[in-house]
Amino acid sequence: MATRGTAAGPASRMQIARGLRQLMDANGLRQGDVARSAEVSPGTVNRYLMWQDRSSLKIPTLRAIARAAGATEEQTEILVGLARSQADGWWMDNVQAVPWLSALHAFEEIAQFEHVWAPSLVPGLAQTADYARHLHQQQDPEADPAVIEGRVETRMRRQDILDREDMRLSIILDQAVLKRQVGDPKVMAEQIDHLRALAERPRVRIQVLPFDVGAPDAGSGGHFLVLGRDDVAEPLSSMSVVYLELHRRGLYLDDPGEVTEYKILFDDLRSQAADRGRTLDLLTAARSEYAV
């Protein structure tokens, strides 16, 4: 009897393909090496390395390829979990086995747009180093300073995607973000100056949701982002994913219905937020509260 496959979404497929490639690179393995060890054809290995391929994944085959690529049992089961993820999405926990996937970084490497709703803090792509440093110190006060600096450097490197001509960033900040002091007034003044500078960039759009418009359309929902790419020339290279940020882990959704709901929600927030002129006025007013 044939083994049934699972039709993982494109975002899940991309993570699986990237994870397998990283394992192969780390262990100095080629497709032929993995194919021989897994007892499958090189073409089968190639299909699992191509996230654009929409054919079903077979769990036993994925396990065999992962193990042949050098995955631990824990890493293998993470990949299997990605293959099985559907509308309920998948979790990325802050555990030893997960950093090799770097899910958010992987999506941002191929994304052409990123839409961010930030109800409480400045999002990572728009943070200054000092703002990020104070956040990390507050979240993990026992951490070694060198560890904190490593995290800050990683966040700053992530911002390199804003220099790509094919990348568009749209951020909606609740006005509360500008009122919540992170670090001292100097840190906040520099952070707001940075937001104003970002807002002047041609491929970055920043809007503030003022208090006077009432409750946000997102209700009590927390920070989320929608990112991906819409490739008209090569539809199979299109991909969208929603990332919901929680304490020490994130939930990723790539079910088309779920992604569409969040895209609509972001559009509603965008129409509710201030336009560019008023946003700059709100940023300027907030900056004056942190005069240094």
mmCIF file with all atom_site columns, C-alpha atoms in Angstrom, residues 117-120 174 209 214-224 262 265-266 268-269 272:
data_model
loop_
_atom_site.group_PDB
_atom_site.id
_atom_site.type_symbol
_atom_site.label_atom_id
_atom_site.label_alt_id
_atom_site.label_comp_id
_atom_site.label_asym_id
_atom_site.label_entity_id
_atom_site.label_seq_id
_atom_site.pdbx_PDB_ins_code
_atom_site.Cartn_x
_atom_site.Cartn_y
_atom_site.Cartn_z
_atom_site.occupancy
_atom_site.B_iso_or_equiv
_atom_site.pdbx_formal_charge
_atom_site.auth_seq_id
_atom_site.auth_comp_id
_atom_site.auth_asym_id
_atom_site.auth_atom_id
_atom_site.pdbx_PDB_model_num
ATOM 1  C CA . TRP A 1 117 ? 1.434   45.802 13.591 1.00 0.00 ? 117 TRP A CA 1
ATOM 2  C CA . ALA A 1 118 ? 3.250   46.963 16.733 1.00 0.00 ? 118 ALA A CA 1
ATOM 3  C CA . PRO A 1 119 ? 0.907   47.728 19.641 1.00 0.00 ? 119 PRO A CA 1
ATOM 4  C CA . SER A 1 120 ? 3.452   47.952 22.463 1.00 0.00 ? 120 SER A CA 1
ATOM 5  C CA . ASP A 1 174 ? 0.166   52.264 18.263 1.00 0.00 ? 174 ASP A CA 1
ATOM 6  C CA . LEU A 1 209 ? -2.398  54.840 15.206 1.00 0.00 ? 209 LEU A CA 1
ATOM 7  C CA . GLY A 1 214 ? -10.471 54.784 19.594 1.00 0.00 ? 214 GLY A CA 1
ATOM 8  C CA . ALA A 1 215 ? -9.788  51.081 19.913 1.00 0.00 ? 215 ALA A CA 1
ATOM 9  C CA . PRO A 1 216 ? -7.656  49.577 17.126 1.00 0.00 ? 216 PRO A CA 1
ATOM 10 C CA . ASP A 1 217 ? -9.336  47.256 14.639 1.00 0.00 ? 217 ASP A CA 1
ATOM 11 C CA . ALA A 1 218 ? -6.998  44.544 15.921 1.00 0.00 ? 218 ALA A CA 1
ATOM 12 C CA . GLY A 1 219 ? -8.820  44.672 19.247 1.00 0.00 ? 219 GLY A CA 1
ATOM 13 C CA . SER A 1 220 ? -6.744  43.195 22.046 1.00 0.00 ? 220 SER A CA 1
ATOM 14 C CA . GLY A 1 221 ? -4.595  41.228 19.600 1.00 0.00 ? 221 GLY A CA 1
ATOM 15 C CA . GLY A 1 222 ? -0.849  41.478 20.026 1.00 0.00 ? 222 GLY A CA 1
ATOM 16 C CA . HIS A 1 223 ? 2.110   42.074 17.748 1.00 0.00 ? 223 HIS A CA 1
ATOM 17 C CA . PHE A 1 224 ? 1.933   40.341 14.373 1.00 0.00 ? 224 PHE A CA 1
ATOM 18 C CA . TYR A 1 262 ? -4.425  38.961 8.714  1.00 0.00 ? 262 TYR A CA 1
ATOM 19 C CA . LEU A 1 265 ? -6.810  43.109 9.365  1.00 0.00 ? 265 LEU A CA 1
ATOM 20 C CA . PHE A 1 266 ? -3.603  44.969 8.518  1.00 0.00 ? 266 PHE A CA 1
ATOM 21 C CA . ASP A 1 268 ? -8.077  47.878 8.228  1.00 0.00 ? 268 ASP A CA 1
ATOM 22 C CA . LEU A 1 269 ? -5.438  49.102 10.680 1.00 0.00 ? 269 LEU A CA 1
ATOM 23 C CA . GLN A 1 272 ? -7.478  53.626 10.683 1.00 0.00 ? 272 GLN A CA 1
#
